[in-house]
Rosetta silent file (secondary structure, phi, psi, omega in degrees, C-alpha in Angstrom):
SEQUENCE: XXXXXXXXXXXXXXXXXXXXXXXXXXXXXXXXXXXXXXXXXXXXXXXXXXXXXXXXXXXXXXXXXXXXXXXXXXXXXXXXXXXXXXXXXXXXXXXXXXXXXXXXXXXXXXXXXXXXXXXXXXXXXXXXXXXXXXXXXXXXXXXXXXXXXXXXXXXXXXXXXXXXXXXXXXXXXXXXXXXXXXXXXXXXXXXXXXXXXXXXXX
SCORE:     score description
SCORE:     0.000 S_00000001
   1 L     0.000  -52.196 -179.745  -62.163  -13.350  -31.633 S_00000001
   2 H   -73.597  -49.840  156.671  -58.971  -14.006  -29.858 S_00000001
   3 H   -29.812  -40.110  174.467  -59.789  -11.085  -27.146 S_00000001
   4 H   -81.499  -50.799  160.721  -62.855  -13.334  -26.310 S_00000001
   5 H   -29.497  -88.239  157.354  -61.007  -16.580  -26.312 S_00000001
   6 H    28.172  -95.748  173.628  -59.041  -14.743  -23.544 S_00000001
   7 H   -46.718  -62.489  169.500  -61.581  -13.274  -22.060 S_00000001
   8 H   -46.225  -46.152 -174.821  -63.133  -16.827  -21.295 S_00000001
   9 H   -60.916  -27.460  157.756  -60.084  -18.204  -20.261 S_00000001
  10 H   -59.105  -50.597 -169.637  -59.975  -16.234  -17.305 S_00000001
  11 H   -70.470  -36.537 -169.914  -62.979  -16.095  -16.572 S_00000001
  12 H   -83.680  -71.210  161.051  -62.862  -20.481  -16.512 S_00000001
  13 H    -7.416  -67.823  177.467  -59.719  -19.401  -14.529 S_00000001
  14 H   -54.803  -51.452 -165.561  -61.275  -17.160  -11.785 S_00000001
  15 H   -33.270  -38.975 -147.857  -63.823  -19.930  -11.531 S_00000001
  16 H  -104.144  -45.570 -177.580  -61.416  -23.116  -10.708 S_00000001
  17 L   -49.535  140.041 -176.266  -59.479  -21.022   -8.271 S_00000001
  18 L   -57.386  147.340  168.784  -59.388  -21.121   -4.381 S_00000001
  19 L   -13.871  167.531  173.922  -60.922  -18.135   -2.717 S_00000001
  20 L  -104.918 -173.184  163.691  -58.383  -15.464   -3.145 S_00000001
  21 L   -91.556  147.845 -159.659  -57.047  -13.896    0.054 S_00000001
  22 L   -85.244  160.281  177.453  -58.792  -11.148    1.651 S_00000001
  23 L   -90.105  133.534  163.173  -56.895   -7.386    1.680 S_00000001
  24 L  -100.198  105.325  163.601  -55.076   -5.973    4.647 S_00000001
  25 L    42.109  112.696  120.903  -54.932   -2.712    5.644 S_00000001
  26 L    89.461   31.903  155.400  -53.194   -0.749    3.563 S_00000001
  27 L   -90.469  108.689  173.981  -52.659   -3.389    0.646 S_00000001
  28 L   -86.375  111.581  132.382  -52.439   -2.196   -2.997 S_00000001
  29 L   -28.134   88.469 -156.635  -53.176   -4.815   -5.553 S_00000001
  30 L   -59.915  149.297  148.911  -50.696   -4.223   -9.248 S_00000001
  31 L   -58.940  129.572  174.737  -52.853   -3.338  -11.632 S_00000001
  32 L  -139.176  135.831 -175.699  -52.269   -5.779  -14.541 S_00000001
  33 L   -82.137  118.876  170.389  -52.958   -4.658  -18.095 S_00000001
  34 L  -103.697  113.592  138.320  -53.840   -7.567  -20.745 S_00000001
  35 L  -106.139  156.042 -159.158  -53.938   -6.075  -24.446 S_00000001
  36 L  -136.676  138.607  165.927  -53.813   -8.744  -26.998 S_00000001
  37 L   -44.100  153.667 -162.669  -53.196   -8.023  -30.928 S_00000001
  38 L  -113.557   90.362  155.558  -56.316   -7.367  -33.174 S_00000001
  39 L   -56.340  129.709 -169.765  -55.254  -10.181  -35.561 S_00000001
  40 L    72.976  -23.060 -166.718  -56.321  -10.007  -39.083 S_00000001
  41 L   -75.814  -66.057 -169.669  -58.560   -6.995  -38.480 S_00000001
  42 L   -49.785  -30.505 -177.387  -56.295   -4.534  -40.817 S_00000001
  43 L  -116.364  160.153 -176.164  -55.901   -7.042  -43.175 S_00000001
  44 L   -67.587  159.384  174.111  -57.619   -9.038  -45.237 S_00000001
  45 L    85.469  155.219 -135.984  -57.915  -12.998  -44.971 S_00000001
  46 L  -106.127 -173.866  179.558  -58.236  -14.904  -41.719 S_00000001
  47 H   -45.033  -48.622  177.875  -55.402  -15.512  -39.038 S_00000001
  48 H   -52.488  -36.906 -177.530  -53.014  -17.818  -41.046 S_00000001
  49 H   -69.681  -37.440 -163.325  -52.553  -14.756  -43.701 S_00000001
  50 H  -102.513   -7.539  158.223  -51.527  -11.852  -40.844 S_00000001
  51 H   -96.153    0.732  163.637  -48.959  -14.540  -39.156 S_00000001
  52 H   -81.883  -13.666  146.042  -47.321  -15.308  -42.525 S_00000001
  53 H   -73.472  -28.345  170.706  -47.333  -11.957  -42.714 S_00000001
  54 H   -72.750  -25.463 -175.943  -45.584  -10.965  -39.609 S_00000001
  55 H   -83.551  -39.374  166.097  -43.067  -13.637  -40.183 S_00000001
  56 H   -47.347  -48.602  166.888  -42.665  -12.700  -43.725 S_00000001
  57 L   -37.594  -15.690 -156.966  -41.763   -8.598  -41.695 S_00000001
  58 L  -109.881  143.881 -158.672  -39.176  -10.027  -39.935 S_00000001
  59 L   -70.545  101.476  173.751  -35.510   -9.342  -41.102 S_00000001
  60 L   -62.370  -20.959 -165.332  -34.470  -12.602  -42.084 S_00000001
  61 L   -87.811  -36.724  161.921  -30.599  -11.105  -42.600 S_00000001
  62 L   -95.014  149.195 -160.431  -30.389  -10.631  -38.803 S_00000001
  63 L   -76.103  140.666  118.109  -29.406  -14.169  -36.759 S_00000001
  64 L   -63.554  143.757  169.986  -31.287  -15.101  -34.344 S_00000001
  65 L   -61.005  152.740  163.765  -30.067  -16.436  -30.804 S_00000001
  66 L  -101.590  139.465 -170.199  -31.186  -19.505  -30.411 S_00000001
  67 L    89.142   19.114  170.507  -33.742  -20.016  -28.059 S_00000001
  68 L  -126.005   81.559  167.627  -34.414  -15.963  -28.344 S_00000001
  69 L   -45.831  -20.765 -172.477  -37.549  -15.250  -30.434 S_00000001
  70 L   -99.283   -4.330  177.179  -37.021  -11.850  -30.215 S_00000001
  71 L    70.028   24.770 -174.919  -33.430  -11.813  -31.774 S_00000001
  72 L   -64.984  161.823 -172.466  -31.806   -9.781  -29.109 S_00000001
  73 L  -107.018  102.662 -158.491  -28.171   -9.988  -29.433 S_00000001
  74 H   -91.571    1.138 -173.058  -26.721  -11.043  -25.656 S_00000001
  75 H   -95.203  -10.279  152.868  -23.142  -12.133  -27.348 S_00000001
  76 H   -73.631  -23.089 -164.685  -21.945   -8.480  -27.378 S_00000001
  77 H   -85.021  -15.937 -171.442  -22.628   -7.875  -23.645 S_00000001
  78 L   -69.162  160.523  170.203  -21.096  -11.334  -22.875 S_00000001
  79 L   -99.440  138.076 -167.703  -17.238  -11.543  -22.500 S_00000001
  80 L   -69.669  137.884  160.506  -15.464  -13.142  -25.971 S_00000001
  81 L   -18.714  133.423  162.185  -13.689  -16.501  -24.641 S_00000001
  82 L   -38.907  132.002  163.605  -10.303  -16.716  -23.683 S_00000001
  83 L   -81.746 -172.319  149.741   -7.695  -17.550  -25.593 S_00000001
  84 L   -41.622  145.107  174.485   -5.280  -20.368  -25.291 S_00000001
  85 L   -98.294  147.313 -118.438   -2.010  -19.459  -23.328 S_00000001
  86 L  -111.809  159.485 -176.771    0.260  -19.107  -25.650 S_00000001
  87 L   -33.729  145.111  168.384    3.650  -22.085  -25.745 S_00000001
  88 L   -67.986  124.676  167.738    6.011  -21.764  -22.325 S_00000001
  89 L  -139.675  172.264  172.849    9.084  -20.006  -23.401 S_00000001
  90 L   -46.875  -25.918  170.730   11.744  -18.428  -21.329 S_00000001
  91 L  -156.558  122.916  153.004   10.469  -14.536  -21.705 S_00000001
  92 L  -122.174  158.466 -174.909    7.083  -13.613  -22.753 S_00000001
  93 L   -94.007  151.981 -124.599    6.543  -10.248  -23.491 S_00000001
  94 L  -121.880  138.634 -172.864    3.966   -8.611  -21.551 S_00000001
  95 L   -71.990  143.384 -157.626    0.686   -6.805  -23.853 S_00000001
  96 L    -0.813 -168.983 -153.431    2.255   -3.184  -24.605 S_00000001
  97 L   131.413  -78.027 -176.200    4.699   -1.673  -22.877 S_00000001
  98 L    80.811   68.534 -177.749    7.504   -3.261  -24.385 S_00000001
  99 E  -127.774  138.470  142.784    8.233   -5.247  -20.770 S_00000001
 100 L   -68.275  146.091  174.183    9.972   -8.704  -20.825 S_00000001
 101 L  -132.543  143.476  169.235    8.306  -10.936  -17.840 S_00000001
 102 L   -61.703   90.590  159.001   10.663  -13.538  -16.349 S_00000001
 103 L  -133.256  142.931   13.851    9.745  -17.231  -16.875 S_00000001
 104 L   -64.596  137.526  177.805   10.548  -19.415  -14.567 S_00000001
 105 L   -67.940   75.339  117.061   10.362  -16.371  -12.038 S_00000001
 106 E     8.340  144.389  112.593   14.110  -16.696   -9.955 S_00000001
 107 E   -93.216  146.086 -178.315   15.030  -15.616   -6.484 S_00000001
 108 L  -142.073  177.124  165.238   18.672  -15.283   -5.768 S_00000001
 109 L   -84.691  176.488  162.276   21.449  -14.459   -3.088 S_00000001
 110 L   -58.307  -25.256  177.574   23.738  -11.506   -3.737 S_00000001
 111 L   -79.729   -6.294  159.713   25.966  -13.141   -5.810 S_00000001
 112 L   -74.629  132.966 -161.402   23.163  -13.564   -8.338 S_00000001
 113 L   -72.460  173.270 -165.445   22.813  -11.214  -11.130 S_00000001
 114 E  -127.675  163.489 -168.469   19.194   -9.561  -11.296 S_00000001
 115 L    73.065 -167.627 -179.296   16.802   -9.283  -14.145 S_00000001
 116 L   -18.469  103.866  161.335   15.335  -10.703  -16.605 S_00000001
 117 L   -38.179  130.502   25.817   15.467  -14.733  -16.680 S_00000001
 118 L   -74.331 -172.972  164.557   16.997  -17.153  -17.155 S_00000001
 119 L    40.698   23.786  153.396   19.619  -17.209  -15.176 S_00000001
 120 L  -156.137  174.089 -156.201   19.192  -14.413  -13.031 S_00000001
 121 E   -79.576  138.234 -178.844   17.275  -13.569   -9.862 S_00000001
 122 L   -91.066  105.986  164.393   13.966  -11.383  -10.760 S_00000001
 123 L   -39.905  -14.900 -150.454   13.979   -7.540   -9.451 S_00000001
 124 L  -116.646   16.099 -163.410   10.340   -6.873  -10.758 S_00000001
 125 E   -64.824  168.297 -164.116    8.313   -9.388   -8.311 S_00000001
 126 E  -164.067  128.979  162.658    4.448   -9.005   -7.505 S_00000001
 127 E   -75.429  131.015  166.772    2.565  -10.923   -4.847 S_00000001
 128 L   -94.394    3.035  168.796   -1.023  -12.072   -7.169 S_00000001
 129 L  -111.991  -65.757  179.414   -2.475  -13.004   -3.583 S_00000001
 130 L   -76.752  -31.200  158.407   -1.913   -9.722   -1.363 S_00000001
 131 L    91.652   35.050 -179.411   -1.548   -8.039   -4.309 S_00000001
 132 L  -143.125  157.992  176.931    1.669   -5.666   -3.249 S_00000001
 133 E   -59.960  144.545  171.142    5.258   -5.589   -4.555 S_00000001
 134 L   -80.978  143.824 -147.595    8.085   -7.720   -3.394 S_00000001
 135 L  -125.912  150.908  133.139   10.846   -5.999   -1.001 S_00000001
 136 E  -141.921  149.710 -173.504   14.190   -7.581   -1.127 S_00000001
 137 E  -134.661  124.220 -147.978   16.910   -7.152    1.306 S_00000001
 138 E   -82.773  163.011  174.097   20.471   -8.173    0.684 S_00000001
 139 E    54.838   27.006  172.327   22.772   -9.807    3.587 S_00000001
 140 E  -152.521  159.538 -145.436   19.905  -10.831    5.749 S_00000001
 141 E  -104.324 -175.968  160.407   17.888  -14.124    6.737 S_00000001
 142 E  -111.335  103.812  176.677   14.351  -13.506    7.933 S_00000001
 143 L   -45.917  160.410 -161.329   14.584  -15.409   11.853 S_00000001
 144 L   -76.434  -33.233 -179.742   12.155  -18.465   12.554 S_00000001
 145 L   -59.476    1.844 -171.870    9.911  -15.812   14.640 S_00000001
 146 L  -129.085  145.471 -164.178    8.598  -14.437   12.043 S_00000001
 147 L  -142.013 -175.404 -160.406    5.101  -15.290   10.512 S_00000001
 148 H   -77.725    0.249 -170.664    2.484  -13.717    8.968 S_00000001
 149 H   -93.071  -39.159  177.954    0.908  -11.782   11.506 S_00000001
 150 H   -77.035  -32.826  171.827    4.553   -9.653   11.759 S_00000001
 151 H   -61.819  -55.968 -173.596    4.913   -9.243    7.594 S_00000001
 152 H   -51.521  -60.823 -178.311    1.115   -8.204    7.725 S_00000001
 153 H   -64.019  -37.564 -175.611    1.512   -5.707   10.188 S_00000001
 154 H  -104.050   -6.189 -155.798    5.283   -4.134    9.199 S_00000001
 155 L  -102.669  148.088  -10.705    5.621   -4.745    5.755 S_00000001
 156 L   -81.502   13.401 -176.876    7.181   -2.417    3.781 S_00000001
 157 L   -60.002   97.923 -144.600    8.266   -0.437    6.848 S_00000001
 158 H   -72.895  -68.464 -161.907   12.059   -1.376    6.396 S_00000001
 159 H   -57.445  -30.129  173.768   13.106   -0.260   10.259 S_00000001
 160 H   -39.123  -56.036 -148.616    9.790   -2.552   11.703 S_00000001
 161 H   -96.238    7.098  162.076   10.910   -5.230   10.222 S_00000001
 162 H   -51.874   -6.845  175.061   14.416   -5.173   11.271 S_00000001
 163 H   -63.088  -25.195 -176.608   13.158   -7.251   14.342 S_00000001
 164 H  -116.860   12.219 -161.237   13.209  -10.291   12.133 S_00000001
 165 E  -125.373  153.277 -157.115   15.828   -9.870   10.248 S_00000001
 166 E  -133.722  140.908 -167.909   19.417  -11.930   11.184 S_00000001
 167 E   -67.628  121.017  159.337   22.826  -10.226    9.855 S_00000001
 168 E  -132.870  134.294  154.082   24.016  -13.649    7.063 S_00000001
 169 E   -67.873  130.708  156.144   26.288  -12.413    4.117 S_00000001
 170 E   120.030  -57.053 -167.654   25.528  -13.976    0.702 S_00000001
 171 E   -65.200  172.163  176.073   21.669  -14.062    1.462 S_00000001
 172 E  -148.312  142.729 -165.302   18.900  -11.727    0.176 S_00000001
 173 E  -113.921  161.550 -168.236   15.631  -12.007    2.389 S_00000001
 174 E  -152.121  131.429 -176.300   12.322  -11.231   -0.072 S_00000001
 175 L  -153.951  113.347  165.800    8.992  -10.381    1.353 S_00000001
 176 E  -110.730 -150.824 -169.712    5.479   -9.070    0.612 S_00000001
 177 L   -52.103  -32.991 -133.333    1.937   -8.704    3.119 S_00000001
 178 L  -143.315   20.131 -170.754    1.461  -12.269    3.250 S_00000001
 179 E  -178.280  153.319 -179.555    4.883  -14.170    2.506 S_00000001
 180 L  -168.691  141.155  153.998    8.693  -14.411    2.950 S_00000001
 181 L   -78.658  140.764  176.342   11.793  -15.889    1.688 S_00000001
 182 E  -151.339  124.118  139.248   15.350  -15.964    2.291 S_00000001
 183 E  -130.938 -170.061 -158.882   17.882  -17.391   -0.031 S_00000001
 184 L  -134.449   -4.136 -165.037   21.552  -17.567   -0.683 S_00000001
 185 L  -134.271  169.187 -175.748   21.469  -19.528   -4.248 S_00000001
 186 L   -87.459  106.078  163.291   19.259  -18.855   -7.673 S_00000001
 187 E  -105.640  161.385 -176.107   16.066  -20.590   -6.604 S_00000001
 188 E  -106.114  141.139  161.290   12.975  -21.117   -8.904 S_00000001
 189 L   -79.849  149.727 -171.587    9.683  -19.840   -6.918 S_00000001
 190 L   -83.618 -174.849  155.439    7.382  -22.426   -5.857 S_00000001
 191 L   -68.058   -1.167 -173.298    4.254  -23.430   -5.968 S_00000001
 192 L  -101.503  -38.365  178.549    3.938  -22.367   -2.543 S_00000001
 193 L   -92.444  158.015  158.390    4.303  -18.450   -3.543 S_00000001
 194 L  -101.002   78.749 -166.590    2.113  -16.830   -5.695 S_00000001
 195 E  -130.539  112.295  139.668    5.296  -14.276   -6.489 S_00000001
 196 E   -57.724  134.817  164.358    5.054  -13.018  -10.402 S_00000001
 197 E   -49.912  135.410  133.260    7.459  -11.045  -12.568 S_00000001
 198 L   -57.291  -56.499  166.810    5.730   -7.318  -13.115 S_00000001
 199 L   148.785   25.603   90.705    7.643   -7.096  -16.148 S_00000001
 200 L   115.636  105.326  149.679   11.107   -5.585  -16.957 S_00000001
 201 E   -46.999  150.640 -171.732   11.902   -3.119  -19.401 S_00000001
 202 L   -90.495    0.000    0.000   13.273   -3.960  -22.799 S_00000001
């Protein structure tokens, strides 16, 4: 009965439609398969009986998505939500490991002690934009000549980059691919670097 419904419906289909287009050369048509459930035939009693039966088959104990009829489950392949970031404090510890990460994140001159913040200059730095380790180099400025096309090209090649670098006591010069620094006092990094702690052993 429903195979014939179908059946018509196509056929009232072919009917209303514009010519079709004619085949070129070497033009396949897809094959397309229709099979349609025998409703009712195994069992007894008319259509209303075999879909309260299929819905009665179906494992009520697994959820459905909503807006999924078929109950696939797409929330394992998905990634689970973020958490929150967790309160600012002064050191957070880093997921295994056992590494302290400096925050606020320090630069210093030589007379600043190194490691782990507060109060000292951070040893462990990581550019999150070029994505390479921070170089520091003690008793020297980085000269006004130098810009990103000379860090990009020399960095970490220590003798290269001696071209830019001006003899000052006190200072420590700090550089990765895509950025450089020079100070002589415990500065906080800006908003201008993207320069991270890596993380410190405890």
């Amino acid at each position: 009965a429903m195979a014939d419904e179908l059946d018509d419906l196509l056929d009232e289909l072919d009917a209303a439609s514009p010519e079709r287009p004619k085949k070129t050369p070497g033009h396949v048509a897809p094959a397309v398969q229709v099979t349609t459930p025998k409703m009712g035939s195994s069992r007894g009693g008319g259509e209303d009986d075999s879909i309260d039966d299929l819905l009665d088959d179906l494992d009520s104990s697994s959820p459905l998505l909503p807006g999924d009829p078929l109950g696939r489950d797409f929330a394992s392949s998905q990634r689970s939500p973020a958490r929150p970031p967790d309160p600012i404090s002064p050191v957070v510890k880093a997921s295994g490991g056992g590494k302290g990460k400096c925050y606020p994140v320090y630069l210093g001159g030589t007379d600043c002690d190194l490691g782990l913040s507060p109060g000292r200059a951070c040893d462990a730095l990581r550019c999150t934009k070029c994505d390479f380790d921070v170089i520091r180099i003690v008793d020297v400025k980085w000269s006004e000549q130098s810009d990103y096309i000379f860090f990009r090209n020399f960095y970490p090649n220590h003798e290269k980059l001696k071209a830019n670098m001006i003899a000052f006591k006190g200072f420590c010069s700090y550089a990765c691919q895509c950025t450089w620094k020079s100070t002589d006092t415990l500065d906080m990094v800006g908003s201008d670097t993207r320069w991270i702690c890596s993380g410190h052993s405890s």
